[in-house]
Structure formats: C-alpha cells, structure tokens
C-alpha cells in the first residue's frame, strides 16, 4: 500500500476504520440472513399462538439489537472511508453504493414484512419467501467482487 492512502482525513486511523467497517458488515449481513429465515419458520406458526408470540419477540430483538445498529455503523464507517479515499467519482464504488442501497431497501422490506407477520398476515407463500431469502446472499457476493476485484 502506498503512503497516499494514509493522507486523507482519517490519517493513520484509516486501516482501523476499514477493519471496523468489515466487522460490522459481517454483523449486518448475518442479520440480513437470519431474520428472513426466522420469517420462514414464523409463518408456519398459528397467529396468536405462543409460538407466534415467541417469533415476534425474537425478530424484534434481532432487528433492534443487530440489524438497525449494524446497518447504521456500516454506512457511517463506509462513507468515512469513501471520503478519505475520495471515491465518489470511481465506477466500482458507485456500483457498490447502488448495491448497498438495495440491501438497505431490503432491510426496509424486512421491517414491513415483520410488522405484517406480527399482525397475523402471511403475505407471501413459503416459496416466494424463500426466494426473498436469496437476495442478500446474491447482493453480498456482487459487492465483494466489486470491492476486491474492482472490475471497473
Ligand atoms: C453502507 C455503505 C458502504 C459504504 C459507503 C462502503 C464503503 C467502503 C469503502 C470506501 C471502503 C474502503 C476501500 C479501500 O480501502 O480501498 C470499503 C471497504 C470494504 N467494504 Fe464497504 N461500504 C459499504 C458497505 C459495505 C457492504 C454492505 C459490504 C459487504 C457486503 C462491504 C464490504 C467491504 C469490504 C470487504 C471492504 C474491504 C475492501 C478492501 O480491503 O479492499 N461494504 N467500503
């Protein structure tokens, strides 16, 4: 790595911020994988049953303790890195930003689907819900190619 990478506003903290960014990315993506998986199990429970209430509580905790804070921290640290490296005109970075917006929108869907389940609605059948479960894995793979391979 060249000396120039230390010369943005983060200075010598740059690699520490990057390490923290990747750590919180792992927490965030773990949450994006687990909560919609909970939904598949939750849907099988009868609305109003004890099992239904247990899923609602688990989902609520996962969203408020893992998903929401992790997403916020990933965004803050990622934008700090982007400012540090001045990446806002760089094609691979803009493509990454677009994919991260899709993940962020996906988290919005997670929240709204959770509210529907909590109200006793099962909007999607199991097959469609399982398809939705594939979204974060696919987007994550594409983001990793963009940041590591930097094809453009
Ligand atoms: C939320 C918005 C995000 C922003 C603004 C952002 C921005 C950045 C920036 C600027 C870097 C530094 C690149 C470098 O040091 O050359 C970085 C590193 C990285 N980001 Fe993100 N990121 C975000 C979300 C994510 C997500 C969701 C993932 C994975 C799914 C991810 C995976 C990575 C990885 C693996 C690295 C390390 C790459 C390397 O060492 O070259 N980021 N990110």
Short mmCIF file of N, CA and C and ligand atoms in Angstrom, two decimals:
data_model
loop_
_atom_site.label_atom_id
_atom_site.label_comp_id
_atom_site.label_asym_id
_atom_site.label_seq_id
_atom_site.Cartn_x
_atom_site.Cartn_y
_atom_site.Cartn_z
N UNK A 1 0.83 -1.20 0.00
CA UNK A 1 0.00 0.00 0.00
C UNK A 1 0.86 1.25 0.00
N UNK A 2 0.49 2.23 -0.80
CA UNK A 2 1.28 3.46 -0.89
C UNK A 2 1.02 4.38 0.28
N UNK A 3 1.91 5.33 0.49
CA UNK A 3 1.79 6.30 1.57
C UNK A 3 0.52 7.14 1.41
N UNK A 4 0.09 7.36 0.14
CA UNK A 4 -1.04 8.26 -0.12
C UNK A 4 -2.32 7.80 0.59
N UNK A 5 -2.44 6.49 0.82
CA UNK A 5 -3.66 6.00 1.48
C UNK A 5 -3.79 6.51 2.92
N UNK A 6 -2.70 6.98 3.52
CA UNK A 6 -2.75 7.49 4.89
C UNK A 6 -3.02 8.98 4.94
N UNK A 7 -3.15 9.62 3.76
CA UNK A 7 -3.17 11.08 3.76
C UNK A 7 -4.55 11.73 3.69
N UNK A 8 -5.62 10.93 3.68
CA UNK A 8 -6.95 11.52 3.75
C UNK A 8 -7.24 11.97 5.17
N UNK A 9 -8.48 12.38 5.46
CA UNK A 9 -8.77 12.94 6.79
C UNK A 9 -8.67 11.92 7.91
N UNK A 10 -8.70 10.62 7.58
CA UNK A 10 -8.59 9.61 8.64
C UNK A 10 -7.14 9.38 9.06
N UNK A 11 -6.19 9.77 8.24
CA UNK A 11 -4.77 9.58 8.57
C UNK A 11 -4.46 8.13 8.88
N UNK A 12 -3.71 7.90 9.97
CA UNK A 12 -3.29 6.56 10.33
C UNK A 12 -4.45 5.70 10.84
N UNK A 13 -5.60 6.32 11.11
CA UNK A 13 -6.77 5.56 11.57
C UNK A 13 -7.44 4.80 10.42
N UNK A 14 -7.03 5.11 9.19
CA UNK A 14 -7.68 4.53 8.01
C UNK A 14 -7.89 3.02 8.10
N UNK A 15 -6.81 2.25 8.36
CA UNK A 15 -6.95 0.78 8.37
C UNK A 15 -7.80 0.30 9.53
N UNK A 16 -7.78 1.04 10.65
CA UNK A 16 -8.62 0.67 11.81
C UNK A 16 -10.08 0.88 11.48
N UNK A 17 -10.37 1.96 10.78
CA UNK A 17 -11.76 2.23 10.37
C UNK A 17 -12.20 1.16 9.38
N UNK A 18 -11.28 0.76 8.47
CA UNK A 18 -11.64 -0.27 7.49
C UNK A 18 -11.89 -1.61 8.21
N UNK A 19 -11.05 -1.94 9.19
CA UNK A 19 -11.26 -3.19 9.94
C UNK A 19 -12.62 -3.17 10.64
N UNK A 20 -12.95 -2.02 11.25
CA UNK A 20 -14.25 -1.92 11.93
C UNK A 20 -15.39 -2.01 10.91
N UNK A 21 -15.20 -1.38 9.75
CA UNK A 21 -16.21 -1.44 8.70
C UNK A 21 -16.51 -2.91 8.34
N UNK A 22 -15.47 -3.68 8.08
CA UNK A 22 -15.68 -5.07 7.65
C UNK A 22 -16.32 -5.89 8.78
N UNK A 23 -15.92 -5.63 10.03
CA UNK A 23 -16.53 -6.34 11.16
C UNK A 23 -18.04 -6.09 11.22
N UNK A 24 -18.42 -4.80 11.12
CA UNK A 24 -19.85 -4.50 11.19
C UNK A 24 -20.61 -4.95 9.94
N UNK A 25 -19.89 -5.03 8.80
CA UNK A 25 -20.51 -5.62 7.61
C UNK A 25 -20.91 -7.07 7.92
N UNK A 26 -20.02 -7.80 8.61
CA UNK A 26 -20.32 -9.20 8.94
C UNK A 26 -21.55 -9.28 9.85
N UNK A 27 -21.60 -8.40 10.88
CA UNK A 27 -22.77 -8.40 11.78
C UNK A 27 -24.05 -8.09 10.98
N UNK A 28 -23.93 -7.08 10.10
CA UNK A 28 -25.12 -6.65 9.35
C UNK A 28 -25.63 -7.78 8.46
N UNK A 29 -24.71 -8.37 7.68
CA UNK A 29 -25.13 -9.40 6.73
C UNK A 29 -25.66 -10.63 7.48
N UNK A 30 -25.04 -10.94 8.62
CA UNK A 30 -25.56 -12.05 9.44
C UNK A 30 -27.03 -11.80 9.78
N UNK A 31 -27.35 -10.55 10.16
CA UNK A 31 -28.73 -10.19 10.48
C UNK A 31 -29.64 -10.29 9.27
N UNK A 32 -29.12 -9.85 8.11
CA UNK A 32 -29.93 -9.92 6.88
C UNK A 32 -30.20 -11.36 6.47
N UNK A 33 -29.31 -12.27 6.86
CA UNK A 33 -29.53 -13.69 6.57
C UNK A 33 -30.53 -14.31 7.55
N UNK A 34 -30.40 -13.95 8.85
CA UNK A 34 -31.14 -14.70 9.86
C UNK A 34 -32.61 -14.27 9.98
N UNK A 35 -32.89 -12.97 9.87
CA UNK A 35 -34.26 -12.53 10.16
C UNK A 35 -35.26 -13.07 9.14
N UNK A 36 -34.99 -12.98 7.81
CA UNK A 36 -35.95 -13.58 6.87
C UNK A 36 -36.04 -15.10 6.99
N UNK A 37 -34.98 -15.72 7.49
CA UNK A 37 -35.02 -17.16 7.78
C UNK A 37 -35.98 -17.41 8.94
N UNK A 38 -35.94 -16.54 9.98
CA UNK A 38 -36.92 -16.62 11.07
C UNK A 38 -38.33 -16.57 10.50
N UNK A 39 -38.53 -15.66 9.52
CA UNK A 39 -39.88 -15.48 8.97
C UNK A 39 -40.43 -16.78 8.37
N UNK A 40 -39.54 -17.57 7.71
CA UNK A 40 -39.99 -18.84 7.13
C UNK A 40 -40.57 -19.74 8.23
N UNK A 41 -39.86 -19.79 9.38
CA UNK A 41 -40.36 -20.61 10.50
C UNK A 41 -41.59 -19.98 11.14
N UNK A 42 -41.55 -18.65 11.27
CA UNK A 42 -42.64 -17.93 11.92
C UNK A 42 -43.96 -18.16 11.19
N UNK A 43 -43.90 -18.12 9.85
CA UNK A 43 -45.13 -18.26 9.05
C UNK A 43 -45.88 -19.55 9.31
N UNK A 44 -45.12 -20.59 9.74
CA UNK A 44 -45.75 -21.88 9.98
C UNK A 44 -46.54 -21.89 11.29
N UNK A 45 -46.29 -20.90 12.16
CA UNK A 45 -46.99 -20.85 13.46
C UNK A 45 -48.36 -20.20 13.30
N UNK A 46 -49.32 -20.66 14.08
CA UNK A 46 -50.68 -20.08 14.03
C UNK A 46 -50.67 -18.69 14.65
N UNK A 47 -51.26 -17.69 13.93
CA UNK A 47 -51.32 -16.34 14.51
C UNK A 47 -51.97 -16.35 15.90
N UNK A 48 -51.33 -15.66 16.84
CA UNK A 48 -51.87 -15.58 18.20
C UNK A 48 -51.39 -16.67 19.13
N UNK A 49 -50.73 -17.72 18.57
CA UNK A 49 -50.24 -18.81 19.41
C UNK A 49 -49.00 -18.37 20.19
N UNK A 50 -48.62 -19.19 21.18
CA UNK A 50 -47.41 -18.87 21.97
C UNK A 50 -46.18 -18.86 21.07
N UNK A 51 -46.16 -19.79 20.10
CA UNK A 51 -45.01 -19.85 19.19
C UNK A 51 -44.94 -18.58 18.34
N UNK A 52 -46.10 -18.13 17.88
CA UNK A 52 -46.19 -16.89 17.10
C UNK A 52 -45.60 -15.73 17.91
N UNK A 53 -46.00 -15.63 19.17
CA UNK A 53 -45.51 -14.51 20.01
C UNK A 53 -44.01 -14.62 20.25
N UNK A 54 -43.50 -15.86 20.38
CA UNK A 54 -42.06 -16.04 20.59
C UNK A 54 -41.27 -15.58 19.37
N UNK A 55 -41.77 -15.89 18.18
CA UNK A 55 -41.08 -15.44 16.95
C UNK A 55 -41.10 -13.93 16.85
N UNK A 56 -42.26 -13.33 17.16
CA UNK A 56 -42.37 -11.87 17.08
C UNK A 56 -41.31 -11.22 17.96
N UNK A 57 -41.11 -11.77 19.17
CA UNK A 57 -40.13 -11.19 20.09
C UNK A 57 -38.70 -11.39 19.59
N UNK A 58 -38.40 -12.60 19.10
CA UNK A 58 -37.06 -12.88 18.57
C UNK A 58 -36.73 -11.94 17.40
N UNK A 59 -37.71 -11.78 16.50
CA UNK A 59 -37.49 -10.94 15.32
C UNK A 59 -37.27 -9.50 15.73
N UNK A 60 -38.08 -9.06 16.67
CA UNK A 60 -37.97 -7.68 17.14
C UNK A 60 -36.58 -7.44 17.73
N UNK A 61 -36.10 -8.38 18.54
CA UNK A 61 -34.77 -8.23 19.15
C UNK A 61 -33.68 -8.22 18.10
N UNK A 62 -33.77 -9.14 17.13
CA UNK A 62 -32.74 -9.21 16.10
C UNK A 62 -32.70 -7.91 15.30
N UNK A 63 -33.88 -7.34 15.02
CA UNK A 63 -33.91 -6.09 14.25
C UNK A 63 -33.36 -4.93 15.06
N UNK A 64 -33.74 -4.82 16.34
CA UNK A 64 -33.32 -3.64 17.09
C UNK A 64 -31.90 -3.77 17.65
N UNK A 65 -31.46 -5.00 17.96
CA UNK A 65 -30.13 -5.15 18.57
C UNK A 65 -29.05 -5.38 17.50
N UNK A 66 -29.39 -6.07 16.41
CA UNK A 66 -28.37 -6.37 15.40
C UNK A 66 -28.57 -5.52 14.14
N UNK A 67 -29.70 -5.73 13.46
CA UNK A 67 -29.85 -5.15 12.12
C UNK A 67 -29.74 -3.64 12.05
N UNK A 68 -30.55 -2.94 12.85
CA UNK A 68 -30.56 -1.48 12.71
C UNK A 68 -29.24 -0.83 13.10
N UNK A 69 -28.66 -1.18 14.29
CA UNK A 69 -27.37 -0.55 14.61
C UNK A 69 -26.26 -0.93 13.64
N UNK A 70 -26.21 -2.21 13.21
CA UNK A 70 -25.14 -2.63 12.31
C UNK A 70 -25.23 -1.87 10.99
N UNK A 71 -26.44 -1.73 10.46
CA UNK A 71 -26.58 -1.02 9.18
C UNK A 71 -26.08 0.42 9.32
N UNK A 72 -26.49 1.07 10.40
CA UNK A 72 -26.09 2.47 10.61
C UNK A 72 -24.57 2.58 10.70
N UNK A 73 -23.93 1.71 11.46
CA UNK A 73 -22.48 1.78 11.66
C UNK A 73 -21.74 1.48 10.35
N UNK A 74 -22.22 0.49 9.59
CA UNK A 74 -21.59 0.18 8.29
C UNK A 74 -21.65 1.40 7.38
N UNK A 75 -22.80 2.06 7.34
CA UNK A 75 -22.95 3.25 6.49
C UNK A 75 -21.99 4.36 6.93
N UNK A 76 -21.96 4.64 8.24
CA UNK A 76 -21.13 5.76 8.73
C UNK A 76 -19.65 5.47 8.43
N UNK A 77 -19.18 4.27 8.77
CA UNK A 77 -17.76 3.94 8.55
C UNK A 77 -17.44 3.88 7.06
N UNK A 78 -18.35 3.30 6.26
CA UNK A 78 -18.13 3.19 4.82
C UNK A 78 -18.03 4.57 4.16
N UNK A 79 -18.91 5.48 4.57
CA UNK A 79 -18.86 6.83 3.99
C UNK A 79 -17.60 7.56 4.44
N UNK A 80 -17.16 7.32 5.68
CA UNK A 80 -15.89 7.92 6.13
C UNK A 80 -14.74 7.43 5.25
N UNK A 81 -14.72 6.13 4.95
CA UNK A 81 -13.66 5.58 4.09
C UNK A 81 -13.73 6.18 2.69
N UNK A 82 -14.96 6.33 2.19
CA UNK A 82 -15.13 6.87 0.83
C UNK A 82 -14.67 8.32 0.74
N UNK A 83 -14.92 9.08 1.81
CA UNK A 83 -14.46 10.47 1.84
C UNK A 83 -12.93 10.49 1.93
N UNK A 84 -12.41 9.64 2.80
CA UNK A 84 -10.96 9.55 2.98
C UNK A 84 -10.25 9.26 1.66
N UNK A 85 -10.80 8.32 0.88
CA UNK A 85 -10.16 7.89 -0.37
C UNK A 85 -10.67 8.67 -1.59
N UNK A 86 -11.64 9.57 -1.35
CA UNK A 86 -12.21 10.38 -2.43
C UNK A 86 -12.72 9.51 -3.59
N UNK A 87 -13.67 8.60 -3.26
CA UNK A 87 -14.11 7.60 -4.23
C UNK A 87 -15.39 7.96 -4.98
N UNK A 88 -15.91 9.16 -4.77
CA UNK A 88 -17.26 9.43 -5.29
C UNK A 88 -17.35 9.54 -6.80
N UNK A 89 -16.19 9.55 -7.50
CA UNK A 89 -16.24 9.51 -8.97
C UNK A 89 -15.79 8.17 -9.52
N UNK A 90 -15.58 7.19 -8.64
CA UNK A 90 -14.99 5.90 -9.05
C UNK A 90 -16.08 4.88 -9.38
N UNK A 91 -16.09 4.34 -10.63
CA UNK A 91 -17.19 3.48 -11.05
C UNK A 91 -17.47 2.28 -10.12
N UNK A 92 -16.44 1.51 -9.73
CA UNK A 92 -16.74 0.33 -8.89
C UNK A 92 -17.39 0.75 -7.59
N UNK A 93 -16.97 1.92 -7.07
CA UNK A 93 -17.54 2.36 -5.80
C UNK A 93 -19.00 2.78 -5.97
N UNK A 94 -19.29 3.48 -7.07
CA UNK A 94 -20.68 3.91 -7.30
C UNK A 94 -21.58 2.70 -7.50
N UNK A 95 -21.06 1.67 -8.19
CA UNK A 95 -21.83 0.43 -8.36
C UNK A 95 -22.07 -0.23 -7.01
N UNK A 96 -21.02 -0.22 -6.15
CA UNK A 96 -21.18 -0.78 -4.80
C UNK A 96 -22.26 -0.02 -4.03
N UNK A 97 -22.19 1.31 -4.14
CA UNK A 97 -23.16 2.14 -3.41
C UNK A 97 -24.59 1.78 -3.83
N UNK A 98 -24.78 1.57 -5.13
CA UNK A 98 -26.09 1.20 -5.64
C UNK A 98 -26.55 -0.14 -5.02
N UNK A 99 -25.63 -1.13 -4.97
CA UNK A 99 -25.99 -2.43 -4.40
C UNK A 99 -26.27 -2.32 -2.90
N UNK A 100 -25.50 -1.45 -2.21
CA UNK A 100 -25.75 -1.28 -0.77
C UNK A 100 -27.12 -0.62 -0.54
N UNK A 101 -27.52 0.24 -1.48
CA UNK A 101 -28.86 0.83 -1.37
C UNK A 101 -29.93 -0.27 -1.50
N UNK A 102 -29.66 -1.25 -2.36
CA UNK A 102 -30.61 -2.37 -2.48
C UNK A 102 -30.68 -3.14 -1.15
N UNK A 103 -29.53 -3.38 -0.51
CA UNK A 103 -29.54 -4.07 0.79
C UNK A 103 -30.30 -3.24 1.84
N UNK A 104 -30.13 -1.93 1.77
CA UNK A 104 -30.81 -1.04 2.72
C UNK A 104 -32.33 -1.10 2.49
N UNK A 105 -32.73 -1.10 1.21
CA UNK A 105 -34.16 -1.23 0.89
C UNK A 105 -34.67 -2.61 1.35
N UNK A 106 -33.83 -3.63 1.20
CA UNK A 106 -34.21 -4.98 1.64
C UNK A 106 -34.49 -4.98 3.15
N UNK A 107 -33.67 -4.22 3.87
CA UNK A 107 -33.91 -4.13 5.32
C UNK A 107 -35.25 -3.45 5.60
N UNK A 108 -35.63 -2.48 4.75
CA UNK A 108 -36.95 -1.87 4.88
C UNK A 108 -38.04 -2.91 4.66
N UNK A 109 -37.83 -3.77 3.67
CA UNK A 109 -38.81 -4.84 3.43
C UNK A 109 -38.88 -5.79 4.64
N UNK A 110 -37.72 -6.11 5.22
CA UNK A 110 -37.69 -6.98 6.42
C UNK A 110 -38.57 -6.38 7.52
N UNK A 111 -38.42 -5.06 7.73
CA UNK A 111 -39.22 -4.40 8.76
C UNK A 111 -40.71 -4.47 8.46
N UNK A 112 -41.07 -4.21 7.20
CA UNK A 112 -42.51 -4.17 6.88
C UNK A 112 -43.10 -5.58 6.89
N UNK A 113 -42.32 -6.57 6.42
CA UNK A 113 -42.87 -7.93 6.44
C UNK A 113 -43.04 -8.42 7.88
N UNK A 114 -42.09 -8.02 8.74
CA UNK A 114 -42.18 -8.39 10.16
C UNK A 114 -43.44 -7.82 10.81
N UNK A 115 -43.77 -6.57 10.45
CA UNK A 115 -44.99 -5.96 11.01
C UNK A 115 -46.23 -6.70 10.53
N UNK A 116 -46.22 -7.12 9.25
CA UNK A 116 -47.36 -7.88 8.73
C UNK A 116 -47.51 -9.21 9.47
N UNK A 117 -46.38 -9.92 9.66
CA UNK A 117 -46.44 -11.20 10.38
C UNK A 117 -46.98 -10.98 11.79
N UNK A 118 -46.50 -9.90 12.44
CA UNK A 118 -46.92 -9.63 13.82
C UNK A 118 -48.42 -9.33 13.89
N UNK A 119 -48.98 -8.85 12.76
CA UNK A 119 -50.43 -8.59 12.71
C UNK A 119 -51.23 -9.79 12.20
N UNK A 120 -50.55 -10.92 12.05
CA UNK A 120 -51.26 -12.13 11.64
C UNK A 120 -51.38 -12.33 10.14
N UNK A 121 -50.76 -11.43 9.34
CA UNK A 121 -50.83 -11.59 7.88
C UNK A 121 -49.64 -12.39 7.37
N UNK A 122 -49.91 -13.33 6.47
CA UNK A 122 -48.84 -14.08 5.79
C UNK A 122 -48.93 -13.74 4.31
N UNK A 123 -48.25 -12.66 3.93
CA UNK A 123 -48.44 -12.11 2.59
C UNK A 123 -47.88 -13.01 1.49
N UNK A 124 -46.67 -13.55 1.71
CA UNK A 124 -46.03 -14.37 0.68
C UNK A 124 -46.15 -15.85 1.02
N UNK A 125 -46.30 -16.69 -0.01
CA UNK A 125 -46.25 -18.12 0.29
C UNK A 125 -44.80 -18.50 0.55
N UNK A 126 -44.61 -19.72 1.10
CA UNK A 126 -43.27 -20.15 1.52
C UNK A 126 -42.25 -20.07 0.40
N UNK A 127 -42.69 -20.42 -0.81
CA UNK A 127 -41.74 -20.44 -1.93
C UNK A 127 -41.22 -19.04 -2.23
N UNK A 128 -42.14 -18.07 -2.27
CA UNK A 128 -41.73 -16.68 -2.55
C UNK A 128 -40.87 -16.14 -1.43
N UNK A 129 -41.22 -16.50 -0.18
CA UNK A 129 -40.44 -16.02 0.96
C UNK A 129 -39.02 -16.60 0.91
N UNK A 130 -38.90 -17.86 0.53
CA UNK A 130 -37.57 -18.48 0.41
C UNK A 130 -36.77 -17.83 -0.71
N UNK A 131 -37.46 -17.42 -1.78
CA UNK A 131 -36.76 -16.70 -2.85
C UNK A 131 -36.23 -15.35 -2.35
N UNK A 132 -37.05 -14.66 -1.56
CA UNK A 132 -36.61 -13.38 -0.98
C UNK A 132 -35.37 -13.58 -0.11
N UNK A 133 -35.28 -14.74 0.53
CA UNK A 133 -34.12 -15.08 1.38
C UNK A 133 -32.80 -15.10 0.60
N UNK A 134 -32.88 -15.28 -0.72
CA UNK A 134 -31.66 -15.39 -1.52
C UNK A 134 -31.06 -14.02 -1.84
N UNK A 135 -31.89 -12.96 -1.73
CA UNK A 135 -31.44 -11.64 -2.16
C UNK A 135 -30.14 -11.17 -1.48
N UNK A 136 -30.06 -11.18 -0.13
CA UNK A 136 -28.84 -10.64 0.47
C UNK A 136 -27.58 -11.43 0.10
N UNK A 137 -27.68 -12.74 -0.08
CA UNK A 137 -26.52 -13.54 -0.47
C UNK A 137 -25.99 -13.14 -1.83
N UNK A 138 -26.91 -12.97 -2.77
CA UNK A 138 -26.51 -12.60 -4.14
C UNK A 138 -25.88 -11.20 -4.15
N UNK A 139 -26.55 -10.26 -3.49
CA UNK A 139 -26.03 -8.88 -3.48
C UNK A 139 -24.67 -8.83 -2.78
N UNK A 140 -24.53 -9.58 -1.68
CA UNK A 140 -23.25 -9.60 -0.96
C UNK A 140 -22.13 -10.11 -1.85
N UNK A 141 -22.39 -11.19 -2.59
CA UNK A 141 -21.36 -11.74 -3.49
C UNK A 141 -20.94 -10.70 -4.52
N UNK A 142 -21.92 -9.98 -5.07
CA UNK A 142 -21.60 -8.95 -6.08
C UNK A 142 -20.78 -7.82 -5.47
N UNK A 143 -21.14 -7.41 -4.24
CA UNK A 143 -20.39 -6.32 -3.59
C UNK A 143 -18.94 -6.75 -3.35
N UNK A 144 -18.75 -7.98 -2.89
CA UNK A 144 -17.38 -8.45 -2.59
C UNK A 144 -16.55 -8.46 -3.88
N UNK A 145 -17.14 -8.88 -5.00
CA UNK A 145 -16.40 -8.84 -6.28
C UNK A 145 -16.02 -7.39 -6.60
N UNK A 146 -16.97 -6.46 -6.40
CA UNK A 146 -16.66 -5.05 -6.71
C UNK A 146 -15.52 -4.51 -5.87
N UNK A 147 -15.54 -4.81 -4.55
CA UNK A 147 -14.50 -4.21 -3.69
C UNK A 147 -13.16 -4.93 -3.81
N UNK A 148 -13.16 -6.22 -4.11
CA UNK A 148 -11.89 -6.97 -4.18
C UNK A 148 -11.32 -6.98 -5.60
N UNK A 149 -12.14 -7.37 -6.60
CA UNK A 149 -11.66 -7.47 -7.99
C UNK A 149 -11.59 -6.08 -8.65
N UNK A 150 -12.50 -5.21 -8.26
CA UNK A 150 -12.62 -3.87 -8.87
C UNK A 150 -12.57 -3.97 -10.40
N UNK A 151 -13.57 -4.65 -11.00
CA UNK A 151 -13.52 -4.90 -12.45
C UNK A 151 -13.62 -3.63 -13.29
N UNK A 152 -14.08 -2.54 -12.73
CA UNK A 152 -14.12 -1.27 -13.48
C UNK A 152 -14.00 -0.11 -12.52
C1 LIG B 1 -23.15 1.10 3.59
C2 LIG B 1 -22.40 1.65 2.67
C3 LIG B 1 -20.98 1.29 2.40
C4 LIG B 1 -20.03 2.18 2.05
C5 LIG B 1 -20.22 3.67 1.85
C6 LIG B 1 -18.79 1.44 1.90
C7 LIG B 1 -17.57 1.99 1.56
C8 LIG B 1 -16.35 1.35 1.62
C9 LIG B 1 -15.06 1.94 1.37
C10 LIG B 1 -14.86 3.38 0.93
C11 LIG B 1 -14.10 1.02 1.58
C12 LIG B 1 -12.58 1.22 1.53
C13 LIG B 1 -11.99 0.65 0.26
C14 LIG B 1 -10.48 0.76 0.34
O1 LIG B 1 -9.91 0.83 1.43
O2 LIG B 1 -9.85 0.77 -0.72
C15 LIG B 1 -14.79 -0.21 1.95
C16 LIG B 1 -14.16 -1.41 2.20
C17 LIG B 1 -14.81 -2.62 2.20
N1 LIG B 1 -16.18 -2.79 2.20
FE1 LIG B 1 -17.59 -1.34 2.21
N2 LIG B 1 -19.01 0.12 2.16
C18 LIG B 1 -20.35 -0.04 2.47
C19 LIG B 1 -20.97 -1.24 2.72
C20 LIG B 1 -20.38 -2.49 2.53
C21 LIG B 1 -21.07 -3.74 2.45
C22 LIG B 1 -22.57 -3.91 2.59
C23 LIG B 1 -20.14 -4.72 2.24
C24 LIG B 1 -20.29 -6.20 2.05
C25 LIG B 1 -21.39 -6.80 1.69
C26 LIG B 1 -18.86 -4.07 2.22
C27 LIG B 1 -17.65 -4.73 2.08
C28 LIG B 1 -16.42 -4.15 2.14
C29 LIG B 1 -15.16 -4.86 2.15
C30 LIG B 1 -14.98 -6.38 2.09
C31 LIG B 1 -14.13 -3.90 2.20
C32 LIG B 1 -12.64 -4.14 2.24
C33 LIG B 1 -12.08 -4.00 0.84
C34 LIG B 1 -10.58 -3.87 0.79
O3 LIG B 1 -9.90 -4.07 1.80
O4 LIG B 1 -10.07 -3.54 -0.27
N3 LIG B 1 -19.04 -2.72 2.38
N4 LIG B 1 -16.15 0.02 1.96
#
